[in-house]
Amino acid sequence: MKRAVFLGISVLLMCSILVSFVFAKETITFWVPATGEVYKVYKEAVDMFNAKSKNFQVEAVSIPDMERKLLVAVAGGAPPDVAVHWNPMALREWIDRDSILPLTPFIKEEKFDTSKYVPACLEQATFYGQIWGLPLTSSLKPMFYWNKDLFKEVGLNPNLGPKTWKDLLTYSDKLTIKKDGKIERLGFTPLWGHIANGAETLVWFVQSGVKPVSDDGNKITINTEKAVDVLQFIADLANRYGREAYQAFSSQFGSGLNDPFLTGRLAMAGGSTPMAVRGVLYYKPDFKLGYSLMPSPTGKELVVFTQGSSMIIPKGSKHPKEAWEFIKWYSGPQQTHLSAKIGYNSGNILALRKTADVISSKLVLNYYKYVVNIPQTPAQGVFFDEIVRARNAVIYGQMTAKQALDSLVQKVQSEIDKILASQKK
Amino acid sequence: MGLFFISPWLIGFLLFTLGPIIFSFYLSFTDYQVIAAPKWIGIENYRELIKSDPLFWKSLYNTLYYVAFRIPTGILTALSLAILLNRKLKGVTIFRSLFYFPSLISGVVLSVIWLWILAPEFGLLNMVLSFFKLKGPLWLTDPAWAKLAFVIMALWSVGPQMIIFLAGLQDIPEQLYESAHIDGTNWWQDIRYITLPLLTPSIFYNIVVLVIGAFQVFTQAFIMTNGGPVDSTLFYVLYLYNNGFRYFKMGYASSMAWILFIIIFCLTLIQFRFSSWVHYER
Amino acid sequence: MNNRKITIVNNLIWYIIICVLVFIFVFPLLWIFSTALKTRDQLFVYPPVLIPKPVAWDNFKKAINAIPFLLYLKNTLIIVVFSLLGDIISSSFVAYGFSRIDWPGRDILFLVLLGTMMIPYQVTLIPLFIVYRMIGWVNTFFPLTVPSFFATAAFHVFLLRQFYHTIPKDLSDAAYIDGCSDLRIWWKIILPLAKPALVTVGIFNFINHWNDFLGPLIYLQEDKKYTLAIGLYAFRNEFGTDWNLMMAAAILMVIPLVALFLSAQKVFVSGITLTGLKG
């Protein structure tokens, strides 16, 4: 009797296991470059997808340090099925090394309509005639922000930001307070905010008509005479109120803990579109924010870059088909959760329009037609670091602008040439 | 028999450690772009590093500078604190713990605290200096002082070295001091003739370990300055990291790693060879 | 009479010196507390205030609720306890072989052991990951615990070796004469004598694994396996960081370490004298 019961139970067990295997939904892993509250927002949308997904489920994993982790995982052969690539300005570096799967086959097969994505963002993920990622977010940077209250204080029209470089200098002088050699309030600096990054620094150059990189991205052309003038302008602007005074002033900035813009010690700054939300919604709801595109040499050169993230399928993904299904949905028109809750800009125009009441979406809708995409080089990491190095060398008086740019071009070009040579074989 | 005792290490070494180490050695002779397969290029990496990479020399200089200041200050501070705290007075346990706590903090939190301490205007350090009528430098934003700022930061985490000295001090029997006092010695003579000689195993340990660690200084510079200003805090391992993880030049980074290894290994070897000043048995 | 006065004065001077030093050391810690008790809008006030008004005690509760605190705590404890066990046993065992016994090749292998610490982890990270992937240990706790059983903490082996060296040879020799095997000597004589060093190794191991961010980051690929160190990063996001909550979480994370250290102090205070033996 006992044996029969035992047999019966084990048969039942085996059957249920088999059944669960047959009917169990496949689960794919999705790596999200966020933790904590932001991750929860990503996850909400994933839950929405899982609720209506018939064939598979998505597990959203929060990744604190995407740069390192994805690199190690892909290099080590254990990548996720789908991920958000956080650094679209360096997508080419991944593509050249064969570590992302192209989405074009899927797109062609389903005749998928990609026109609803912010064109500049889609362009950033297009190389060698193929599309490698679908835009998830579409933040613009650098945007120009100012503190309306401070403008009023010094008699400037709070609704009118500086349009030309000359205006920028005039406004900055008016807003800067310097006492006993110490800066108490600074009008503007090119060394704080997103404008200070290597990639965004290129805005100053592009506005002046400099072409930093050849169309195929393989030649660095940023050491022209005009470029030297631009670099000199940036360095002079940085040192305008005294380099040491600025150094003293800026060392309290820390990493966001003493955000100078929000505390009113920096009147104007160059940042990203989500940054608007940070100031106005998140940390200081009563902050009066003025915004426009960055001031340009004559006020007519309207230039901005985009740095949205895109969803990609890493090489080695075990479920590329399912990943594609998910990418389609997640970056689709209902992708409003990120904008609405935390101010990230949708990469999908329909979704952007749905959240137009969020200030960052408004900004993107207004300005994405001015986006310029600089062709990507095979050595973006080196390129951007060298830009910062060159700029700082001039600021600290270690090199002239011409020397700095020549050295930059020589260094980065040799890196590019090496990479191209290695990829020929 | 000796082999029996070290067998756990030997097995683990062969399983986990040796493979990756040999592989990284192999990688140093390749062009390994991380997410692509490695390609053999012989000693190209080494040649390029030594001949045509000014940042290699700069980062090496930065690290050597750091090590040169870190070792003496680190050892002296830890030693002094340990000797000071090696008493059976009331509350000494609390005091020891207080000196140890800072070393429990790591990473981002540590960097935030120190950015505040090192701020030229309202930072704690310069305020203390101004108390003594000294004008503090700009620390992390001044190329001339940034490295020293890191040395000072490291001193705050003196806990582990101090504990090792304390453990070593515990081993010195009271009787020795007592019998010395009968002969009439003062505290300095106590230290010089009893404490220090008997503490030499711990001192040796701390120096060797501190050297190995200091040469690999990375995390705080990575978080706080990213090598700036103007590469004054571009430490060797930070530059190595950039090459491997930001520029996709992992083969190049591996060569850097092995050059560093040779340097540290030679220095350690020298320390062991000239370790006759260390007294083990009584 | 005079002696007592001198001692009292000595002690007083000592207390004063210590208090000054402690103040310098501890003051920055107050900054963590200060930030942890601030409300979000107080974070961006210039010049920065030390004592927040109002005091946001509920930051601690918020911090715990923001991440799966208990889950992360459990994971961290599992990793820490196992690696602690492995480290103490294997390091003390292996160190014996490197110090109490003379055998050919010992010192060379010891230098190899130290050598493993001289290669920056950044370059062995990926090869090691590949090894673990090949044996299927990625996304498990194994890479974070098992190596400890193989004395991979070279510095701890080194530390114990130094301490073993200070134990007189006579002890071992006497035991040999009595017919004891090395194993017995290790277990019955050396280990008890090396207690302060063992406790030190234990403390270091605990703290390192408790605070370890990189290991869990690289090897764990599921939220439910994450540790406290990773959880701390939950307060960083694109905007900037919720510093007040992060500091609150950091304080909570540090409390167990503090408690551990305080209780381990007993070993140091009691002290051990080796001349409990004659001659």
PDB file of C-alpha atoms in Angstrom, chain A residues 28-34 37-53 56-62 66 82-85 103 112 116-117 133-138 309-312 322-339 341-342 344-352 354:
ATOM      1  CA  ILE A  28      14.829  36.736 -20.576  1.00  0.00           C
ATOM      2  CA  THR A  29      17.146  39.030 -18.655  1.00  0.00           C
ATOM      3  CA  PHE A  30      17.045  42.771 -19.144  1.00  0.00           C
ATOM      4  CA  TRP A  31      19.776  44.899 -17.649  1.00  0.00           C
ATOM      5  CA  VAL A  32      18.755  48.317 -16.505  1.00  0.00           C
ATOM      6  CA  PRO A  33      21.348  51.014 -15.836  1.00  0.00           C
ATOM      7  CA  ALA A  34      19.595  52.248 -12.716  1.00  0.00           C
ATOM      8  CA  GLU A  37      13.826  54.629  -7.215  1.00  0.00           C
ATOM      9  CA  VAL A  38      14.710  54.988 -10.883  1.00  0.00           C
ATOM     10  CA  TYR A  39      15.009  51.225 -11.235  1.00  0.00           C
ATOM     11  CA  LYS A  40      11.537  50.843  -9.769  1.00  0.00           C
ATOM     12  CA  VAL A  41      10.164  53.028 -12.548  1.00  0.00           C
ATOM     13  CA  TYR A  42      11.830  50.882 -15.201  1.00  0.00           C
ATOM     14  CA  LYS A  43      10.456  47.821 -13.499  1.00  0.00           C
ATOM     15  CA  GLU A  44       6.895  49.131 -13.470  1.00  0.00           C
ATOM     16  CA  ALA A  45       6.898  49.230 -17.242  1.00  0.00           C
ATOM     17  CA  VAL A  46       8.480  45.791 -17.408  1.00  0.00           C
ATOM     18  CA  ASP A  47       5.688  44.488 -15.196  1.00  0.00           C
ATOM     19  CA  MET A  48       3.195  45.985 -17.631  1.00  0.00           C
ATOM     20  CA  PHE A  49       4.881  44.095 -20.423  1.00  0.00           C
ATOM     21  CA  ASN A  50       4.938  40.834 -18.485  1.00  0.00           C
ATOM     22  CA  ALA A  51       1.253  41.121 -17.750  1.00  0.00           C
ATOM     23  CA  LYS A  52       0.362  41.096 -21.396  1.00  0.00           C
ATOM     24  CA  SER A  53       3.176  38.934 -22.716  1.00  0.00           C
ATOM     25  CA  PHE A  56       7.911  34.910 -22.300  1.00  0.00           C
ATOM     26  CA  GLN A  57       8.637  36.979 -19.255  1.00  0.00           C
ATOM     27  CA  VAL A  58      11.224  39.666 -18.739  1.00  0.00           C
ATOM     28  CA  GLU A  59      13.325  39.918 -15.635  1.00  0.00           C
ATOM     29  CA  ALA A  60      14.624  43.415 -15.077  1.00  0.00           C
ATOM     30  CA  VAL A  61      17.937  43.459 -13.208  1.00  0.00           C
ATOM     31  CA  SER A  62      19.224  46.686 -11.739  1.00  0.00           C
ATOM     32  CA  MET A  66      26.733  49.393 -16.251  1.00  0.00           C
ATOM     33  CA  VAL A  82      18.762  42.631 -23.727  1.00  0.00           C
ATOM     34  CA  ALA A  83      20.223  45.760 -22.170  1.00  0.00           C
ATOM     35  CA  VAL A  84      20.140  49.512 -22.198  1.00  0.00           C
ATOM     36  CA  HIS A  85      23.294  50.958 -23.679  1.00  0.00           C
ATOM     37  CA  LEU A 103      18.364  44.963 -35.420  1.00  0.00           C
ATOM     38  CA  PHE A 112       8.817  47.843 -38.587  1.00  0.00           C
ATOM     39  CA  LYS A 116       8.278  57.513 -34.645  1.00  0.00           C
ATOM     40  CA  TYR A 117      11.648  57.712 -33.009  1.00  0.00           C
ATOM     41  CA  GLY A 133      19.563  49.910 -31.192  1.00  0.00           C
ATOM     42  CA  LEU A 134      16.191  51.493 -30.715  1.00  0.00           C
ATOM     43  CA  PRO A 135      16.192  54.791 -28.797  1.00  0.00           C
ATOM     44  CA  LEU A 136      14.875  54.539 -25.271  1.00  0.00           C
ATOM     45  CA  THR A 137      15.655  58.034 -24.068  1.00  0.00           C
ATOM     46  CA  SER A 138      16.535  61.132 -26.015  1.00  0.00           C
ATOM     47  CA  SER A 309      20.299  55.662 -24.414  1.00  0.00           C
ATOM     48  CA  SER A 310      19.255  52.884 -26.711  1.00  0.00           C
ATOM     49  CA  MET A 311      18.129  49.329 -26.205  1.00  0.00           C
ATOM     50  CA  ILE A 312      20.486  46.780 -27.667  1.00  0.00           C
ATOM     51  CA  GLU A 322      12.303  37.597 -27.537  1.00  0.00           C
ATOM     52  CA  ALA A 323      14.678  40.466 -26.875  1.00  0.00           C
ATOM     53  CA  TRP A 324      13.529  42.096 -30.087  1.00  0.00           C
ATOM     54  CA  GLU A 325       9.857  41.678 -29.121  1.00  0.00           C
ATOM     55  CA  PHE A 326      10.578  43.349 -25.831  1.00  0.00           C
ATOM     56  CA  ILE A 327      12.611  46.158 -27.346  1.00  0.00           C
ATOM     57  CA  LYS A 328       9.811  46.961 -29.747  1.00  0.00           C
ATOM     58  CA  TRP A 329       7.306  47.291 -26.953  1.00  0.00           C
ATOM     59  CA  TYR A 330       9.500  48.935 -24.365  1.00  0.00           C
ATOM     60  CA  SER A 331      10.645  51.706 -26.656  1.00  0.00           C
ATOM     61  CA  GLY A 332       7.215  52.156 -28.159  1.00  0.00           C
ATOM     62  CA  PRO A 333       4.662  54.942 -27.844  1.00  0.00           C
ATOM     63  CA  GLN A 334       3.432  53.871 -24.420  1.00  0.00           C
ATOM     64  CA  GLN A 335       6.916  54.446 -23.029  1.00  0.00           C
ATOM     65  CA  THR A 336       5.810  57.374 -20.947  1.00  0.00           C
ATOM     66  CA  HIS A 337       6.605  56.113 -17.498  1.00  0.00           C
ATOM     67  CA  LEU A 338      10.206  57.271 -17.468  1.00  0.00           C
ATOM     68  CA  SER A 339       9.329  60.802 -18.563  1.00  0.00           C
ATOM     69  CA  LYS A 341       7.934  59.952 -13.236  1.00  0.00           C
ATOM     70  CA  ILE A 342      11.552  60.972 -13.409  1.00  0.00           C
ATOM     71  CA  TYR A 344      13.977  61.103 -18.679  1.00  0.00           C
ATOM     72  CA  ASN A 345      13.116  61.979 -22.249  1.00  0.00           C
ATOM     73  CA  SER A 346      11.410  59.355 -24.346  1.00  0.00           C
ATOM     74  CA  GLY A 347      13.146  58.330 -27.525  1.00  0.00           C
ATOM     75  CA  ASN A 348       9.728  57.853 -29.042  1.00  0.00           C
ATOM     76  CA  ILE A 349       8.106  61.028 -30.350  1.00  0.00           C
ATOM     77  CA  LEU A 350       4.554  59.884 -29.609  1.00  0.00           C
ATOM     78  CA  ALA A 351       5.524  59.130 -26.044  1.00  0.00           C
ATOM     79  CA  LEU A 352       7.256  62.491 -25.766  1.00  0.00           C
ATOM     80  CA  LYS A 354       2.049  62.363 -24.320  1.00  0.00           C
TER      81      LYS A 354
END
